[in-house]
Every structure is written in structure tokens, then in C-alpha cells.
Amino acid sequence: METEHKLRIGVFTGTFDPFTIGHQNITERALKLFDELYIAIAVSKRKNTEKEIEERLKDIDELYTDNNKVKVITYSDLTVDMCKRIGADTIVRGVRSIRDFEYEREQADINKQMGGVETLLLFAEPRFESISSTLVRELKFFGRDVTEFLPEKK
């Protein structure tokens, strides 16, 4: 008797402003765990984002243009509602510090309670622990070259 293989669909969420080499590392590691991985860019009124969302979507999509396992989308509703819409049952999040962990744990609890969606936390590799989108935007604001913190363009 053959068993039907259910696609394992994960969703890596964030505002990704900008998408850093830390985000890229989490994406590459998550790709090993899922049949499909959505990179879902959140439209957030609470966060001050530099790049328009369509530009972020285009930049990230270009990085993974040759990988049919990756889909890049935007969303403005609750993460659990977006997960249901695309058929994802696991949210992927990167954790750099204990502060990130506490925040992500709370979010994971709520997402599980409200939508039955699991959260997979991937801990940042040590070389990426200090890299954040906020830091990169700050350095850029002061005229510094941030190339080393961003993925290489194709």
C-alpha cells in the first residue's frame, strides 16, 4: 500500500529590510528540511522599513530564481492566517540571542494556540549572531559600506 507524501511546507517570515547574509543562512538551512519554503515578507506598520516592499520582494526573489523550492511572497494579515492560506504548517525563525529566543517563544506559543502552526527555531551560526537588518540600516545611514552583510547579487 502506497502512502501519499504530504508536502512539507515551511514559511520563513520577517520584514527582511534588508535581507542579510544571516537571513540567507537560515533560508539555506531550512531548505534542507522542507519540500517548499516560502519567504514571507511582512508588511509591518509598527516597524520602520527603508525599502518598499515590492523592491524587497524583487531582491529576495532574484536570489532564489534558480531554486524552485523557494517562493517569495508578501503578506499583511496574521502570520497564522497566511500559513493556512498557503498550506504551511511550520514557521521558520532565526534566533541570535536570548532576547530573540524569548520573543520567538511567545510568538510560537500564540501561533500554535491560534492556528495550530508549529514554529521551528534555527539558531544563528556564531559568525552571523551580530548581524541584524536594523544594524545594517544604521550603518548604511551613516554612509558605511554594508556589502559584506548582504547576499551577493546574481
PDB file of C-alpha atoms in Angstrom:
ATOM      1  CA  MET A   1       0.000   0.000   0.000  1.00  0.00           C
ATOM      2  CA  GLU A   2       1.482   3.317  -1.045  1.00  0.00           C
ATOM      3  CA  THR A   3       1.338   6.212   1.341  1.00  0.00           C
ATOM      4  CA  GLU A   4       0.770   9.654  -0.034  1.00  0.00           C
ATOM      5  CA  HIS A   5       3.607  12.057   0.671  1.00  0.00           C
ATOM      6  CA  LYS A   6       2.316  15.291   2.117  1.00  0.00           C
ATOM      7  CA  LEU A   7       4.435  18.245   1.061  1.00  0.00           C
ATOM      8  CA  ARG A   8       6.363  19.728   3.931  1.00  0.00           C
ATOM      9  CA  ILE A   9       5.821  23.450   3.519  1.00  0.00           C
ATOM     10  CA  GLY A  10       7.688  25.905   5.718  1.00  0.00           C
ATOM     11  CA  VAL A  11       7.448  29.651   5.836  1.00  0.00           C
ATOM     12  CA  PHE A  12      10.306  31.940   6.869  1.00  0.00           C
ATOM     13  CA  THR A  13       8.745  35.214   7.975  1.00  0.00           C
ATOM     14  CA  GLY A  14      10.165  38.664   8.582  1.00  0.00           C
ATOM     15  CA  THR A  15      10.289  42.204   7.287  1.00  0.00           C
ATOM     16  CA  PHE A  16      13.713  41.483   5.744  1.00  0.00           C
ATOM     17  CA  ASP A  17      14.699  45.149   5.428  1.00  0.00           C
ATOM     18  CA  PRO A  18      17.247  44.317   4.216  1.00  0.00           C
ATOM     19  CA  PHE A  19      17.573  40.569   3.676  1.00  0.00           C
ATOM     20  CA  THR A  20      21.002  39.867   5.189  1.00  0.00           C
ATOM     21  CA  ILE A  21      23.525  37.040   4.929  1.00  0.00           C
ATOM     22  CA  GLY A  22      22.110  35.850   8.254  1.00  0.00           C
ATOM     23  CA  HIS A  23      18.664  35.501   6.661  1.00  0.00           C
ATOM     24  CA  GLN A  24      20.263  33.777   3.693  1.00  0.00           C
ATOM     25  CA  ASN A  25      21.958  31.280   6.028  1.00  0.00           C
ATOM     26  CA  ILE A  26      18.682  30.459   7.794  1.00  0.00           C
ATOM     27  CA  THR A  27      16.998  30.028   4.386  1.00  0.00           C
ATOM     28  CA  GLU A  28      19.699  27.642   3.144  1.00  0.00           C
ATOM     29  CA  ARG A  29      19.471  25.549   6.308  1.00  0.00           C
ATOM     30  CA  ALA A  30      15.644  25.490   6.249  1.00  0.00           C
ATOM     31  CA  LEU A  31      15.632  24.358   2.610  1.00  0.00           C
ATOM     32  CA  LYS A  32      17.120  21.049   3.754  1.00  0.00           C
ATOM     33  CA  LEU A  33      14.058  20.450   5.950  1.00  0.00           C
ATOM     34  CA  PHE A  34      11.150  21.327   3.646  1.00  0.00           C
ATOM     35  CA  ASP A  35       9.840  20.423   0.216  1.00  0.00           C
ATOM     36  CA  GLU A  36       8.861  24.073  -0.280  1.00  0.00           C
ATOM     37  CA  LEU A  37       9.937  27.152   1.611  1.00  0.00           C
ATOM     38  CA  TYR A  38       8.103  30.425   1.413  1.00  0.00           C
ATOM     39  CA  ILE A  39       9.999  33.556   2.319  1.00  0.00           C
ATOM     40  CA  ALA A  40       7.111  35.697   3.504  1.00  0.00           C
ATOM     41  CA  ILE A  41       7.779  39.415   3.783  1.00  0.00           C
ATOM     42  CA  ALA A  42       5.554  41.004   6.389  1.00  0.00           C
ATOM     43  CA  VAL A  43       4.046  44.389   5.733  1.00  0.00           C
ATOM     44  CA  SER A  44       4.516  45.954   9.146  1.00  0.00           C
ATOM     45  CA  LYS A  45       3.123  49.304  10.187  1.00  0.00           C
ATOM     46  CA  ARG A  46       4.994  49.022  13.505  1.00  0.00           C
ATOM     47  CA  LYS A  47       8.473  48.682  12.004  1.00  0.00           C
ATOM     48  CA  ASN A  48      10.262  51.468  10.217  1.00  0.00           C
ATOM     49  CA  THR A  49      11.227  49.875   6.926  1.00  0.00           C
ATOM     50  CA  GLU A  50      13.515  51.570   4.466  1.00  0.00           C
ATOM     51  CA  LYS A  51      12.830  49.716   1.257  1.00  0.00           C
ATOM     52  CA  GLU A  52       9.429  49.499  -0.313  1.00  0.00           C
ATOM     53  CA  ILE A  53       8.037  46.009  -0.001  1.00  0.00           C
ATOM     54  CA  GLU A  54       7.946  45.324  -3.763  1.00  0.00           C
ATOM     55  CA  GLU A  55      11.649  46.120  -4.013  1.00  0.00           C
ATOM     56  CA  ARG A  56      12.425  43.730  -1.133  1.00  0.00           C
ATOM     57  CA  LEU A  57      10.331  41.041  -2.803  1.00  0.00           C
ATOM     58  CA  LYS A  58      12.188  41.527  -6.092  1.00  0.00           C
ATOM     59  CA  ASP A  59      15.632  41.493  -4.419  1.00  0.00           C
ATOM     60  CA  ILE A  60      14.943  38.270  -2.488  1.00  0.00           C
ATOM     61  CA  ASP A  61      13.198  36.593  -5.425  1.00  0.00           C
ATOM     62  CA  GLU A  62      16.260  37.239  -7.617  1.00  0.00           C
ATOM     63  CA  LEU A  63      18.486  35.434  -5.095  1.00  0.00           C
ATOM     64  CA  TYR A  64      16.430  32.251  -5.429  1.00  0.00           C
ATOM     65  CA  THR A  65      15.342  32.483  -9.061  1.00  0.00           C
ATOM     66  CA  ASP A  66      17.088  29.161  -9.830  1.00  0.00           C
ATOM     67  CA  ASN A  67      15.595  27.317  -6.845  1.00  0.00           C
ATOM     68  CA  ASN A  68      12.066  26.063  -7.491  1.00  0.00           C
ATOM     69  CA  LYS A  69      11.666  25.109  -3.826  1.00  0.00           C
ATOM     70  CA  VAL A  70      11.622  28.797  -2.801  1.00  0.00           C
ATOM     71  CA  LYS A  71       8.659  31.102  -3.222  1.00  0.00           C
ATOM     72  CA  VAL A  72       8.790  34.741  -2.135  1.00  0.00           C
ATOM     73  CA  ILE A  73       5.535  36.418  -1.107  1.00  0.00           C
ATOM     74  CA  THR A  74       4.288  39.376   0.888  1.00  0.00           C
ATOM     75  CA  TYR A  75       1.507  39.384   3.463  1.00  0.00           C
ATOM     76  CA  SER A  76      -0.274  41.860   5.697  1.00  0.00           C
ATOM     77  CA  ASP A  77      -2.576  39.658   7.766  1.00  0.00           C
ATOM     78  CA  LEU A  78      -1.811  37.467  10.774  1.00  0.00           C
ATOM     79  CA  THR A  79       1.005  35.017  10.162  1.00  0.00           C
ATOM     80  CA  VAL A  80      -1.195  32.034  11.111  1.00  0.00           C
ATOM     81  CA  ASP A  81      -3.824  33.116   8.565  1.00  0.00           C
ATOM     82  CA  MET A  82      -1.185  33.441   5.854  1.00  0.00           C
ATOM     83  CA  CYS A  83       0.140  29.971   6.769  1.00  0.00           C
ATOM     84  CA  LYS A  84      -3.319  28.451   6.341  1.00  0.00           C
ATOM     85  CA  ARG A  85      -3.765  30.220   3.010  1.00  0.00           C
ATOM     86  CA  ILE A  86      -0.556  28.740   1.543  1.00  0.00           C
ATOM     87  CA  GLY A  87      -0.786  25.355   3.284  1.00  0.00           C
ATOM     88  CA  ALA A  88       2.239  25.785   5.561  1.00  0.00           C
ATOM     89  CA  ASP A  89       2.203  24.133   8.958  1.00  0.00           C
ATOM     90  CA  THR A  90       5.625  25.301  10.152  1.00  0.00           C
ATOM     91  CA  ILE A  91       7.026  28.783  10.670  1.00  0.00           C
ATOM     92  CA  VAL A  92      10.817  29.102  10.487  1.00  0.00           C
ATOM     93  CA  ARG A  93      12.508  31.765  12.566  1.00  0.00           C
ATOM     94  CA  GLY A  94      16.139  32.609  13.230  1.00  0.00           C
ATOM     95  CA  VAL A  95      17.371  33.253  16.763  1.00  0.00           C
ATOM     96  CA  ARG A  96      20.539  35.238  17.506  1.00  0.00           C
ATOM     97  CA  SER A  97      20.275  35.828  21.249  1.00  0.00           C
ATOM     98  CA  ILE A  98      18.338  35.062  24.416  1.00  0.00           C
ATOM     99  CA  ARG A  99      16.308  38.227  23.746  1.00  0.00           C
ATOM    100  CA  ASP A 100      15.310  36.851  20.323  1.00  0.00           C
ATOM    101  CA  PHE A 101      14.534  33.489  21.910  1.00  0.00           C
ATOM    102  CA  GLU A 102      12.098  34.938  24.452  1.00  0.00           C
ATOM    103  CA  TYR A 103      10.266  36.928  21.795  1.00  0.00           C
ATOM    104  CA  GLU A 104      10.110  33.974  19.398  1.00  0.00           C
ATOM    105  CA  ARG A 105       8.932  31.601  22.148  1.00  0.00           C
ATOM    106  CA  GLU A 106       5.988  33.892  22.923  1.00  0.00           C
ATOM    107  CA  GLN A 107       5.120  34.211  19.234  1.00  0.00           C
ATOM    108  CA  ALA A 108       5.381  30.430  18.783  1.00  0.00           C
ATOM    109  CA  ASP A 109       3.000  29.822  21.690  1.00  0.00           C
ATOM    110  CA  ILE A 110       0.394  32.198  20.259  1.00  0.00           C
ATOM    111  CA  ASN A 111       0.741  30.858  16.709  1.00  0.00           C
ATOM    112  CA  LYS A 112       0.276  27.294  17.952  1.00  0.00           C
ATOM    113  CA  GLN A 113      -2.689  28.245  20.112  1.00  0.00           C
ATOM    114  CA  MET A 114      -4.440  30.374  17.475  1.00  0.00           C
ATOM    115  CA  GLY A 115      -3.684  28.437  14.317  1.00  0.00           C
ATOM    116  CA  GLY A 116      -2.127  25.096  15.167  1.00  0.00           C
ATOM    117  CA  VAL A 117       1.066  26.185  13.415  1.00  0.00           C
ATOM    118  CA  GLU A 118       4.381  24.916  14.750  1.00  0.00           C
ATOM    119  CA  THR A 119       7.497  27.098  14.926  1.00  0.00           C
ATOM    120  CA  LEU A 120      10.978  25.842  14.150  1.00  0.00           C
ATOM    121  CA  LEU A 121      13.741  27.966  15.659  1.00  0.00           C
ATOM    122  CA  LEU A 122      17.105  27.826  13.934  1.00  0.00           C
ATOM    123  CA  PHE A 123      19.899  29.324  15.968  1.00  0.00           C
ATOM    124  CA  ALA A 124      22.225  31.705  14.176  1.00  0.00           C
ATOM    125  CA  GLU A 125      25.674  30.446  13.428  1.00  0.00           C
ATOM    126  CA  PRO A 126      28.185  32.396  15.551  1.00  0.00           C
ATOM    127  CA  ARG A 127      29.524  34.366  12.590  1.00  0.00           C
ATOM    128  CA  PHE A 128      26.010  35.770  11.955  1.00  0.00           C
ATOM    129  CA  GLU A 129      24.917  36.479  15.543  1.00  0.00           C
ATOM    130  CA  SER A 130      25.642  40.211  15.427  1.00  0.00           C
ATOM    131  CA  ILE A 131      24.102  40.870  12.022  1.00  0.00           C
ATOM    132  CA  SER A 132      20.635  42.388  12.029  1.00  0.00           C
ATOM    133  CA  SER A 133      18.664  44.350   9.467  1.00  0.00           C
ATOM    134  CA  THR A 134      18.469  47.221  11.959  1.00  0.00           C
ATOM    135  CA  LEU A 135      22.255  47.318  12.306  1.00  0.00           C
ATOM    136  CA  VAL A 136      22.748  47.178   8.537  1.00  0.00           C
ATOM    137  CA  ARG A 137      20.271  50.052   8.008  1.00  0.00           C
ATOM    138  CA  GLU A 138      22.057  52.090  10.696  1.00  0.00           C
ATOM    139  CA  LEU A 139      25.483  51.547   9.140  1.00  0.00           C
ATOM    140  CA  LYS A 140      24.101  52.423   5.717  1.00  0.00           C
ATOM    141  CA  PHE A 141      22.503  55.595   7.109  1.00  0.00           C
ATOM    142  CA  PHE A 142      25.954  56.729   8.273  1.00  0.00           C
ATOM    143  CA  GLY A 143      27.462  56.083   4.848  1.00  0.00           C
ATOM    144  CA  ARG A 144      29.218  52.814   5.618  1.00  0.00           C
ATOM    145  CA  ASP A 145      29.646  50.045   3.081  1.00  0.00           C
ATOM    146  CA  VAL A 146      27.343  47.190   4.109  1.00  0.00           C
ATOM    147  CA  THR A 147      28.147  44.862   1.207  1.00  0.00           C
ATOM    148  CA  GLU A 148      29.718  42.232   3.473  1.00  0.00           C
ATOM    149  CA  PHE A 149      26.417  41.838   5.353  1.00  0.00           C
ATOM    150  CA  LEU A 150      24.255  41.338   2.257  1.00  0.00           C
ATOM    151  CA  PRO A 151      23.967  38.331  -0.064  1.00  0.00           C
ATOM    152  CA  GLU A 152      25.858  38.554  -3.336  1.00  0.00           C
ATOM    153  CA  LYS A 153      23.582  39.560  -6.193  1.00  0.00           C
ATOM    154  CA  LYS A 154      23.293  37.137  -9.063  1.00  0.00           C
TER     155      LYS A 154
END
